Amino acid sequence: MQKMIELSPSTDTSCGSATSHAAVPLVVDMDGTLLRTNVSSANLLALAAGAPRSLLRLPRWLLQHRNLCRANIADIVLPPIESLPLNPDCVALITKRRAVGARVVLVSGADERIVAAVARQVGLFDEWYGSSRAINLSGANKAAEAVRLFGERGFDYIGDSVTDLPAWRAARHAYTLGASPALRARATKANASITHLAQSPGGLSWLTPLWRAMRPHQWVKNILVFAPLLAGHSFAAGHLAAAFFAFIAFSLTASSAYLVNDLFDLEADRAHPRKRHRPLAAGDLSLQRGGLAALSLAVCAGVISLTTLPLEFDLLLSLYFIATLSYSLWLKKKVFLDIFVLATLYTLRIIGGAVAIGISVSPWLLAFSMFFFLALAVVKRLVELQTVIRASPTRGSKRDYWAEDLGMIQALGAASGYLSVLVLALYFNSPEALALYSSPELLWGICPLLLFWISR
């Protein structure tokens, strides 16, 4: 614990009426109350990202007391706290209480080092207390600590979960924040002097941010699994059904990977002007639900694949999932390798569609997709690099690209794009095209359109 500011007492008006007492201290919970996220969960993710070998010790730590597990994790890594999403209703209450001279104290079951870092970052607290190796400041222990500091009914308390019931019961006045109707009823029973702030919609309302986090608009990329059907003119009902199941499996797998990526990219997303609005970064979706959803989606994709599609597709889907995770967590920061992996992920969808319906992939289709999707991947990187250059010409991007790489990337993209058009032109004059199309010469109109698009 550390003390920051001494405030003189004054009249407490936090409950809407003046009182003859000096301003009553306000005790604030951290996870889910001050913050729209769980810092201990974020710290576990930081451990997995920064020191993955330490996860091997996690089972042994979990057999110990929870506070010892948290302390062991905090010994190795601390989560980034600079861009943590604050709860505006809690900040408004704190500001109001400070304005009338009330002391504001942060008490949390998280490790004391994390609590101290958050308190200093927010800058609104006079004191702060967190769990140590000796004590876990959660539930009844948190209430006991508040009573030790300020006496029974000597403080007001704001919290958000069922673990806050003992503190609400011991407080002079209780505040719930984002509580469900059922929790509000229990809190009111624990303390009749209570104010409810920002009621949680409850029920299945978390499905809305989960749906956004799954990025269903990205599923359009998985339409590529139907490419082998179109290229081979294979429209049998069984083939269409198999391609549909492949589309669903790829989509669920991709959404699982997106969630994992967002869980490990919390710090970067919260510092990004656009990505900070993503459900996990903004705190609209809890980290626990995000992790469980990622696992559930991967399992559902696996079940669909195993029960409806060939074994070869199951193996390819596993390869796609591993490659996607590797790209999200590591390979996307490797110069040029990231571009080739991104292009490969597109091509894997086409191969997956062919494997699902049990036909061979046309070498023409593979050659075209390899060059065309490499060009698309280059365009994606080029846009990001140009944005960085406009912001700061002398600074490199977070993906290890620099302004000097711009010319080489442009050349790679142009060459790949032109090669894809060349492959397409050769295909239109091949025996395969002559066998499938009665007037393949009409397809030549596609080539100048692609050349124009690539040359822009």
Tab-separated table of N, CA and C in Angstrom, residues 242-378:
chain	number	residue	atom	x	y	z
A	242	ALA	N	-20.611	-31.002	-49.337
A	242	ALA	CA	-19.272	-31.103	-48.751
A	242	ALA	C	-18.578	-29.746	-48.732
A	243	ALA	N	-18.724	-28.985	-49.820
A	243	ALA	CA	-18.113	-27.654	-49.862
A	243	ALA	C	-18.743	-26.731	-48.826
A	244	PHE	N	-20.047	-26.873	-48.613
A	244	PHE	CA	-20.718	-26.051	-47.597
A	244	PHE	C	-20.178	-26.361	-46.202
A	245	PHE	N	-20.046	-27.652	-45.877
A	245	PHE	CA	-19.487	-28.018	-44.568
A	245	PHE	C	-18.040	-27.534	-44.435
A	246	ALA	N	-17.296	-27.576	-45.521
A	246	ALA	CA	-15.922	-27.066	-45.490
A	246	ALA	C	-15.916	-25.566	-45.222
A	247	PHE	N	-16.871	-24.847	-45.836
A	247	PHE	CA	-16.994	-23.405	-45.599
A	247	PHE	C	-17.274	-23.122	-44.124
A	248	ILE	N	-18.201	-23.858	-43.527
A	248	ILE	CA	-18.527	-23.659	-42.112
A	248	ILE	C	-17.320	-23.978	-41.234
A	249	ALA	N	-16.630	-25.076	-41.516
A	249	ALA	CA	-15.471	-25.467	-40.708
A	249	ALA	C	-14.369	-24.416	-40.784
A	250	PHE	N	-14.087	-23.923	-41.984
A	250	PHE	CA	-13.071	-22.881	-42.138
A	250	PHE	C	-13.487	-21.597	-41.414
A	251	SER	N	-14.760	-21.246	-41.494
A	251	SER	CA	-15.241	-20.009	-40.876
A	251	SER	C	-15.128	-20.071	-39.358
A	252	LEU	N	-15.555	-21.180	-38.764
A	252	LEU	CA	-15.454	-21.321	-37.311
A	252	LEU	C	-13.998	-21.348	-36.865
A	253	THR	N	-13.155	-22.017	-37.634
A	253	THR	CA	-11.727	-22.062	-37.308
A	253	THR	C	-11.110	-20.674	-37.376
A	254	ALA	N	-11.459	-19.916	-38.416
A	254	ALA	CA	-10.930	-18.559	-38.553
A	254	ALA	C	-11.384	-17.677	-37.396
A	255	SER	N	-12.655	-17.790	-36.997
A	255	SER	CA	-13.152	-16.984	-35.880
A	255	SER	C	-12.448	-17.347	-34.582
A	256	SER	N	-12.186	-18.630	-34.378
A	256	SER	CA	-11.429	-19.053	-33.201
A	256	SER	C	-10.052	-18.410	-33.195
A	257	ALA	N	-9.403	-18.407	-34.351
A	257	ALA	CA	-8.070	-17.800	-34.450
A	257	ALA	C	-8.126	-16.294	-34.231
A	258	TYR	N	-9.189	-15.632	-34.707
A	258	TYR	CA	-9.334	-14.191	-34.483
A	258	TYR	C	-9.426	-13.886	-32.988
A	259	LEU	N	-10.184	-14.698	-32.273
A	259	LEU	CA	-10.332	-14.485	-30.833
A	259	LEU	C	-9.001	-14.679	-30.114
A	260	VAL	N	-8.271	-15.728	-30.480
A	260	VAL	CA	-6.958	-15.953	-29.871
A	260	VAL	C	-6.029	-14.780	-30.173
A	261	ASN	N	-6.064	-14.315	-31.406
A	261	ASN	CA	-5.234	-13.172	-31.787
A	261	ASN	C	-5.570	-11.942	-30.951
A	262	ASP	N	-6.868	-11.685	-30.758
A	262	ASP	CA	-7.280	-10.514	-29.980
A	262	ASP	C	-6.902	-10.648	-28.513
A	263	LEU	N	-6.933	-11.866	-27.988
A	263	LEU	CA	-6.543	-12.079	-26.598
A	263	LEU	C	-5.069	-11.761	-26.381
A	264	PHE	N	-4.239	-12.121	-27.336
A	264	PHE	CA	-2.800	-11.898	-27.183
A	264	PHE	C	-2.354	-10.523	-27.690
A	265	ASP	N	-3.244	-9.830	-28.378
A	265	ASP	CA	-2.902	-8.509	-28.916
A	265	ASP	C	-3.598	-7.385	-28.156
A	266	LEU	N	-3.982	-7.627	-26.914
A	266	LEU	CA	-4.748	-6.641	-26.158
A	266	LEU	C	-4.018	-5.305	-26.063
A	267	GLU	N	-2.739	-5.340	-25.723
A	267	GLU	CA	-1.982	-4.099	-25.542
A	267	GLU	C	-1.937	-3.298	-26.836
A	268	ALA	N	-1.585	-3.953	-27.930
A	268	ALA	CA	-1.486	-3.250	-29.215
A	268	ALA	C	-2.850	-2.747	-29.675
A	269	ASP	N	-3.895	-3.561	-29.490
A	269	ASP	CA	-5.229	-3.147	-29.924
A	269	ASP	C	-5.723	-1.946	-29.131
A	270	ARG	N	-5.466	-1.921	-27.821
A	270	ARG	CA	-5.932	-0.808	-26.996
A	270	ARG	C	-5.215	0.495	-27.316
A	271	ALA	N	-4.033	0.396	-27.880
A	271	ALA	CA	-3.283	1.596	-28.268
A	271	ALA	C	-3.583	2.022	-29.700
A	272	HIS	N	-4.363	1.220	-30.417
A	272	HIS	CA	-4.658	1.497	-31.829
A	272	HIS	C	-5.948	2.316	-31.934
A	273	PRO	N	-5.988	3.354	-32.764
A	273	PRO	CA	-7.181	4.213	-32.831
A	273	PRO	C	-8.445	3.493	-33.277
A	274	ARG	N	-8.316	2.454	-34.071
A	274	ARG	CA	-9.491	1.717	-34.547
A	274	ARG	C	-9.696	0.409	-33.800
A	275	LYS	N	-8.625	-0.348	-33.599
A	275	LYS	CA	-8.748	-1.667	-32.994
A	275	LYS	C	-9.103	-1.609	-31.510
A	276	ARG	N	-8.952	-0.440	-30.869
A	276	ARG	CA	-9.291	-0.345	-29.442
A	276	ARG	C	-10.788	-0.532	-29.204
A	277	HIS	N	-11.571	-0.454	-30.271
A	277	HIS	CA	-13.014	-0.667	-30.137
A	277	HIS	C	-13.400	-2.137	-30.289
A	278	ARG	N	-12.440	-3.005	-30.541
A	278	ARG	CA	-12.754	-4.429	-30.608
A	278	ARG	C	-13.289	-4.897	-29.255
A	279	PRO	N	-14.242	-5.842	-29.242
A	279	PRO	CA	-14.912	-6.213	-27.990
A	279	PRO	C	-13.984	-6.601	-26.848
A	280	LEU	N	-12.940	-7.378	-27.108
A	280	LEU	CA	-12.041	-7.794	-26.034
A	280	LEU	C	-11.182	-6.633	-25.559
A	281	ALA	N	-10.689	-5.825	-26.462
A	281	ALA	CA	-9.852	-4.686	-26.084
A	281	ALA	C	-10.648	-3.638	-25.325
A	282	ALA	N	-11.905	-3.437	-25.714
A	282	ALA	CA	-12.737	-2.415	-25.083
A	282	ALA	C	-13.387	-2.894	-23.795
A	283	GLY	N	-13.311	-4.188	-23.516
A	283	GLY	CA	-13.940	-4.720	-22.313
A	283	GLY	C	-15.402	-5.071	-22.495
A	284	ASP	N	-15.914	-5.008	-23.733
A	284	ASP	CA	-17.306	-5.387	-23.981
A	284	ASP	C	-17.509	-6.893	-23.857
A	285	LEU	N	-16.452	-7.649	-24.076
A	285	LEU	CA	-16.470	-9.106	-23.938
A	285	LEU	C	-15.373	-9.491	-22.963
A	286	SER	N	-15.718	-10.264	-21.941
A	286	SER	CA	-14.725	-10.636	-20.932
A	286	SER	C	-13.667	-11.553	-21.535
A	287	LEU	N	-12.473	-11.502	-20.952
A	287	LEU	CA	-11.383	-12.342	-21.439
A	287	LEU	C	-11.709	-13.814	-21.252
A	288	GLN	N	-12.392	-14.140	-20.148
A	288	GLN	CA	-12.740	-15.535	-19.898
A	288	GLN	C	-13.703	-16.055	-20.967
A	289	ARG	N	-14.716	-15.262	-21.292
A	289	ARG	CA	-15.669	-15.694	-22.319
A	289	ARG	C	-15.006	-15.740	-23.691
A	290	GLY	N	-14.102	-14.811	-23.941
A	290	GLY	CA	-13.389	-14.828	-25.210
A	290	GLY	C	-12.554	-16.080	-25.371
A	291	GLY	N	-11.843	-16.465	-24.314
A	291	GLY	CA	-11.033	-17.676	-24.366
A	291	GLY	C	-11.875	-18.925	-24.510
A	292	LEU	N	-12.986	-18.985	-23.759
A	292	LEU	CA	-13.874	-20.148	-23.850
A	292	LEU	C	-14.514	-20.236	-25.234
A	293	ALA	N	-14.873	-19.086	-25.793
A	293	ALA	CA	-15.473	-19.081	-27.126
A	293	ALA	C	-14.475	-19.549	-28.176
A	294	ALA	N	-13.223	-19.124	-28.052
A	294	ALA	CA	-12.194	-19.559	-29.008
A	294	ALA	C	-12.046	-21.073	-28.985
A	295	LEU	N	-12.022	-21.652	-27.786
A	295	LEU	CA	-11.915	-23.102	-27.657
A	295	LEU	C	-13.156	-23.795	-28.215
A	296	SER	N	-14.333	-23.261	-27.894
A	296	SER	CA	-15.586	-23.875	-28.347
A	296	SER	C	-15.711	-23.851	-29.865
A	297	LEU	N	-15.324	-22.740	-30.479
A	297	LEU	CA	-15.403	-22.639	-31.939
A	297	LEU	C	-14.460	-23.630	-32.608
A	298	ALA	N	-13.253	-23.767	-32.051
A	298	ALA	CA	-12.297	-24.725	-32.612
A	298	ALA	C	-12.823	-26.151	-32.489
A	299	VAL	N	-13.439	-26.465	-31.347
A	299	VAL	CA	-13.997	-27.803	-31.145
A	299	VAL	C	-15.154	-28.051	-32.115
A	300	CYS	N	-16.036	-27.062	-32.270
A	300	CYS	CA	-17.163	-27.215	-33.200
A	300	CYS	C	-16.677	-27.425	-34.629
A	301	ALA	N	-15.660	-26.661	-35.027
A	301	ALA	CA	-15.099	-26.836	-36.368
A	301	ALA	C	-14.528	-28.236	-36.531
A	302	GLY	N	-13.851	-28.728	-35.494
A	302	GLY	CA	-13.290	-30.068	-35.544
A	302	GLY	C	-14.353	-31.145	-35.631
A	303	VAL	N	-15.439	-30.968	-34.876
A	303	VAL	CA	-16.529	-31.949	-34.904
A	303	VAL	C	-17.173	-31.995	-36.288
A	304	ILE	N	-17.441	-30.832	-36.866
A	304	ILE	CA	-18.031	-30.783	-38.210
A	304	ILE	C	-17.110	-31.448	-39.224
A	305	SER	N	-15.826	-31.145	-39.118
A	305	SER	CA	-14.858	-31.720	-40.055
A	305	SER	C	-14.764	-33.231	-39.909
A	306	LEU	N	-14.690	-33.707	-38.673
A	306	LEU	CA	-14.516	-35.140	-38.432
A	306	LEU	C	-15.738	-35.953	-38.826
A	307	THR	N	-16.927	-35.366	-38.700
A	307	THR	CA	-18.153	-36.129	-38.926
A	307	THR	C	-18.699	-36.019	-40.346
A	308	THR	N	-18.253	-35.040	-41.104
A	308	THR	CA	-18.851	-34.839	-42.431
A	308	THR	C	-17.856	-34.832	-43.583
A	309	LEU	N	-16.562	-34.742	-43.285
A	309	LEU	CA	-15.577	-34.547	-44.351
A	309	LEU	C	-14.453	-35.574	-44.261
A	310	PRO	N	-13.703	-35.773	-45.325
A	310	PRO	CA	-12.636	-36.787	-45.330
A	310	PRO	C	-11.536	-36.475	-44.318
A	311	LEU	N	-10.787	-37.513	-43.966
A	311	LEU	CA	-9.682	-37.363	-43.021
A	311	LEU	C	-8.643	-36.377	-43.546
A	312	GLU	N	-8.415	-36.396	-44.858
A	312	GLU	CA	-7.434	-35.468	-45.440
A	312	GLU	C	-7.828	-34.014	-45.174
A	313	PHE	N	-9.132	-33.739	-45.197
A	313	PHE	CA	-9.581	-32.378	-44.901
A	313	PHE	C	-9.339	-32.041	-43.433
A	314	ASP	N	-9.557	-33.019	-42.540
A	314	ASP	CA	-9.302	-32.787	-41.116
A	314	ASP	C	-7.856	-32.369	-40.888
A	315	LEU	N	-6.943	-33.056	-41.547
A	315	LEU	CA	-5.519	-32.734	-41.394
A	315	LEU	C	-5.209	-31.352	-41.969
A	316	LEU	N	-5.815	-31.044	-43.113
A	316	LEU	CA	-5.563	-29.743	-43.724
A	316	LEU	C	-6.145	-28.616	-42.871
A	317	LEU	N	-7.321	-28.847	-42.286
A	317	LEU	CA	-7.922	-27.832	-41.416
A	317	LEU	C	-7.053	-27.592	-40.186
A	318	SER	N	-6.479	-28.671	-39.645
A	318	SER	CA	-5.559	-28.521	-38.512
A	318	SER	C	-4.333	-27.707	-38.912
A	319	LEU	N	-3.815	-27.980	-40.108
A	319	LEU	CA	-2.676	-27.214	-40.614
A	319	LEU	C	-3.042	-25.743	-40.770
A	320	TYR	N	-4.239	-25.487	-41.290
A	320	TYR	CA	-4.701	-24.103	-41.459
A	320	TYR	C	-4.798	-23.395	-40.109
A	321	PHE	N	-5.330	-24.085	-39.107
A	321	PHE	CA	-5.483	-23.489	-37.776
A	321	PHE	C	-4.122	-23.173	-37.164
A	322	ILE	N	-3.191	-24.123	-37.270
A	322	ILE	CA	-1.845	-23.904	-36.730
A	322	ILE	C	-1.157	-22.754	-37.460
A	323	ALA	N	-1.299	-22.730	-38.790
A	323	ALA	CA	-0.675	-21.659	-39.572
A	323	ALA	C	-1.286	-20.303	-39.240
A	324	THR	N	-2.603	-20.273	-39.042
A	324	THR	CA	-3.267	-19.014	-38.711
A	324	THR	C	-2.820	-18.504	-37.351
A	325	LEU	N	-2.754	-19.401	-36.361
A	325	LEU	CA	-2.285	-18.995	-35.035
A	325	LEU	C	-0.828	-18.541	-35.089
A	326	SER	N	-0.004	-19.277	-35.821
A	326	SER	CA	1.409	-18.901	-35.942
A	326	SER	C	1.548	-17.533	-36.593
A	327	TYR	N	0.727	-17.290	-37.594
A	327	TYR	CA	0.757	-15.985	-38.252
A	327	TYR	C	0.324	-14.883	-37.287
A	328	SER	N	-0.767	-15.116	-36.555
A	328	SER	CA	-1.305	-14.093	-35.661
A	328	SER	C	-0.360	-13.779	-34.510
A	329	LEU	N	0.289	-14.803	-33.971
A	329	LEU	CA	1.085	-14.627	-32.763
A	329	LEU	C	2.558	-14.345	-33.030
A	330	TRP	N	3.047	-14.695	-34.212
A	330	TRP	CA	4.492	-14.582	-34.421
A	330	TRP	C	4.875	-14.188	-35.841
A	331	LEU	N	4.408	-14.941	-36.839
A	331	LEU	CA	4.903	-14.780	-38.206
A	331	LEU	C	4.529	-13.440	-38.829
A	332	LYS	N	3.457	-12.803	-38.358
A	332	LYS	CA	3.066	-11.533	-38.964
A	332	LYS	C	4.070	-10.419	-38.687
A	333	LYS	N	5.006	-10.672	-37.780
A	333	LYS	CA	6.039	-9.683	-37.474
A	333	LYS	C	7.353	-9.976	-38.190
A	334	LYS	N	7.377	-11.004	-39.032
A	334	LYS	CA	8.586	-11.382	-39.754
A	334	LYS	C	8.541	-10.821	-41.179
A	335	VAL	N	9.565	-10.052	-41.524
A	335	VAL	CA	9.594	-9.367	-42.814
A	335	VAL	C	9.514	-10.364	-43.973
A	336	PHE	N	8.617	-10.100	-44.899
A	336	PHE	CA	8.369	-10.886	-46.112
A	336	PHE	C	7.791	-12.273	-45.821
A	337	LEU	N	8.241	-12.939	-44.768
A	337	LEU	CA	7.654	-14.236	-44.441
A	337	LEU	C	6.165	-14.088	-44.172
A	338	ASP	N	5.776	-12.985	-43.539
A	338	ASP	CA	4.363	-12.760	-43.246
A	338	ASP	C	3.531	-12.695	-44.526
A	339	ILE	N	4.086	-12.077	-45.563
A	339	ILE	CA	3.358	-11.958	-46.829
A	339	ILE	C	3.118	-13.330	-47.459
A	340	PHE	N	4.145	-14.161	-47.456
A	340	PHE	CA	4.022	-15.488	-48.065
A	340	PHE	C	3.074	-16.379	-47.257
A	341	VAL	N	3.103	-16.261	-45.928
A	341	VAL	CA	2.185	-17.051	-45.104
A	341	VAL	C	0.751	-16.611	-45.349
A	342	LEU	N	0.528	-15.305	-45.437
A	342	LEU	CA	-0.816	-14.795	-45.690
A	342	LEU	C	-1.351	-15.302	-47.025
A	343	ALA	N	-0.504	-15.301	-48.049
A	343	ALA	CA	-0.919	-15.825	-49.355
A	343	ALA	C	-1.196	-17.323	-49.282
A	344	THR	N	-0.398	-18.040	-48.502
A	344	THR	CA	-0.587	-19.486	-48.355
A	344	THR	C	-1.917	-19.803	-47.692
A	345	LEU	N	-2.336	-18.984	-46.730
A	345	LEU	CA	-3.607	-19.218	-46.045
A	345	LEU	C	-4.777	-19.131	-47.021
A	346	TYR	N	-4.696	-18.219	-47.977
A	346	TYR	CA	-5.738	-18.147	-49.006
A	346	TYR	C	-5.742	-19.419	-49.856
A	347	THR	N	-4.555	-19.843	-50.271
A	347	THR	CA	-4.454	-21.021	-51.136
A	347	THR	C	-4.914	-22.283	-50.411
A	348	LEU	N	-4.662	-22.360	-49.102
A	348	LEU	CA	-5.107	-23.524	-48.333
A	348	LEU	C	-6.622	-23.672	-48.368
A	349	ARG	N	-7.335	-22.568	-48.456
A	349	ARG	CA	-8.793	-22.647	-48.550
A	349	ARG	C	-9.210	-23.329	-49.855
A	350	ILE	N	-8.529	-22.987	-50.922
A	350	ILE	CA	-8.840	-23.615	-52.214
A	350	ILE	C	-8.527	-25.106	-52.175
A	351	ILE	N	-7.358	-25.444	-51.639
A	351	ILE	CA	-6.992	-26.864	-51.524
A	351	ILE	C	-7.995	-27.588	-50.639
A	352	GLY	N	-8.418	-26.926	-49.552
A	352	GLY	CA	-9.400	-27.533	-48.658
A	352	GLY	C	-10.707	-27.825	-49.360
A	353	GLY	N	-11.152	-26.912	-50.231
A	353	GLY	CA	-12.379	-27.159	-50.978
A	353	GLY	C	-12.256	-28.359	-51.890
A	354	ALA	N	-11.104	-28.508	-52.531
A	354	ALA	CA	-10.894	-29.658	-53.418
A	354	ALA	C	-10.850	-30.958	-52.637
A	355	VAL	N	-10.153	-30.946	-51.504
A	355	VAL	CA	-10.056	-32.148	-50.673
A	355	VAL	C	-11.428	-32.537	-50.137
A	356	ALA	N	-12.237	-31.530	-49.772
A	356	ALA	CA	-13.556	-31.808	-49.201
A	356	ALA	C	-14.458	-32.538	-50.180
A	357	ILE	N	-14.387	-32.177	-51.461
A	357	ILE	CA	-15.274	-32.817	-52.439
A	357	ILE	C	-14.600	-33.979	-53.156
A	358	GLY	N	-13.335	-34.224	-52.823
A	358	GLY	CA	-12.656	-35.396	-53.346
A	358	GLY	C	-12.206	-35.295	-54.782
A	359	ILE	N	-11.801	-34.102	-55.221
A	359	ILE	CA	-11.271	-33.958	-56.575
A	359	ILE	C	-9.857	-33.397	-56.500
A	360	SER	N	-9.130	-33.538	-57.561
A	360	SER	CA	-7.766	-33.010	-57.613
A	360	SER	C	-7.802	-31.511	-57.902
A	361	VAL	N	-6.865	-30.809	-57.307
A	361	VAL	CA	-6.779	-29.375	-57.558
A	361	VAL	C	-6.077	-29.153	-58.889
A	362	SER	N	-6.674	-28.332	-59.709
A	362	SER	CA	-6.062	-28.020	-60.995
A	362	SER	C	-4.736	-27.292	-60.789
A	363	PRO	N	-3.659	-27.746	-61.438
A	363	PRO	CA	-2.385	-27.017	-61.337
A	363	PRO	C	-2.514	-25.571	-61.794
A	364	TRP	N	-3.399	-25.334	-62.756
A	364	TRP	CA	-3.624	-23.966	-63.209
A	364	TRP	C	-4.209	-23.113	-62.084
A	365	LEU	N	-5.166	-23.671	-61.367
A	365	LEU	CA	-5.792	-22.930	-60.270
A	365	LEU	C	-4.797	-22.662	-59.152
A	366	LEU	N	-3.971	-23.668	-58.836
A	366	LEU	CA	-2.958	-23.483	-57.795
A	366	LEU	C	-1.944	-22.413	-58.185
A	367	ALA	N	-1.485	-22.461	-59.428
A	367	ALA	CA	-0.493	-21.486	-59.879
A	367	ALA	C	-1.074	-20.075	-59.865
A	368	PHE	N	-2.305	-19.942	-60.366
A	368	PHE	CA	-2.938	-18.620	-60.365
A	368	PHE	C	-3.124	-18.101	-58.947
A	369	SER	N	-3.650	-18.962	-58.051
A	369	SER	CA	-3.910	-18.525	-56.677
A	369	SER	C	-2.626	-18.146	-55.956
A	370	MET	N	-1.556	-18.880	-56.201
A	370	MET	CA	-0.297	-18.589	-55.522
A	370	MET	C	0.174	-17.170	-55.842
A	371	PHE	N	0.186	-16.818	-57.122
A	371	PHE	CA	0.668	-15.488	-57.516
A	371	PHE	C	-0.353	-14.393	-57.198
A	372	PHE	N	-1.633	-14.683	-57.429
A	372	PHE	CA	-2.656	-13.661	-57.218
A	372	PHE	C	-2.784	-13.294	-55.741
A	373	PHE	N	-2.806	-14.305	-54.872
A	373	PHE	CA	-2.954	-14.012	-53.450
A	373	PHE	C	-1.676	-13.440	-52.847
A	374	LEU	N	-0.545	-13.754	-53.439
A	374	LEU	CA	0.688	-13.094	-53.011
A	374	LEU	C	0.601	-11.599	-53.319
A	375	ALA	N	0.045	-11.265	-54.479
A	375	ALA	CA	-0.143	-9.852	-54.820
A	375	ALA	C	-1.105	-9.177	-53.845
A	376	LEU	N	-2.192	-9.860	-53.474
A	376	LEU	CA	-3.137	-9.297	-52.507
A	376	LEU	C	-2.486	-9.082	-51.147
A	377	ALA	N	-1.679	-10.050	-50.710
A	377	ALA	CA	-0.987	-9.913	-49.428
A	377	ALA	C	-0.025	-8.730	-49.452
A	378	VAL	N	0.632	-8.534	-50.580
A	378	VAL	CA	1.550	-7.395	-50.717
A	378	VAL	C	0.775	-6.081	-50.629
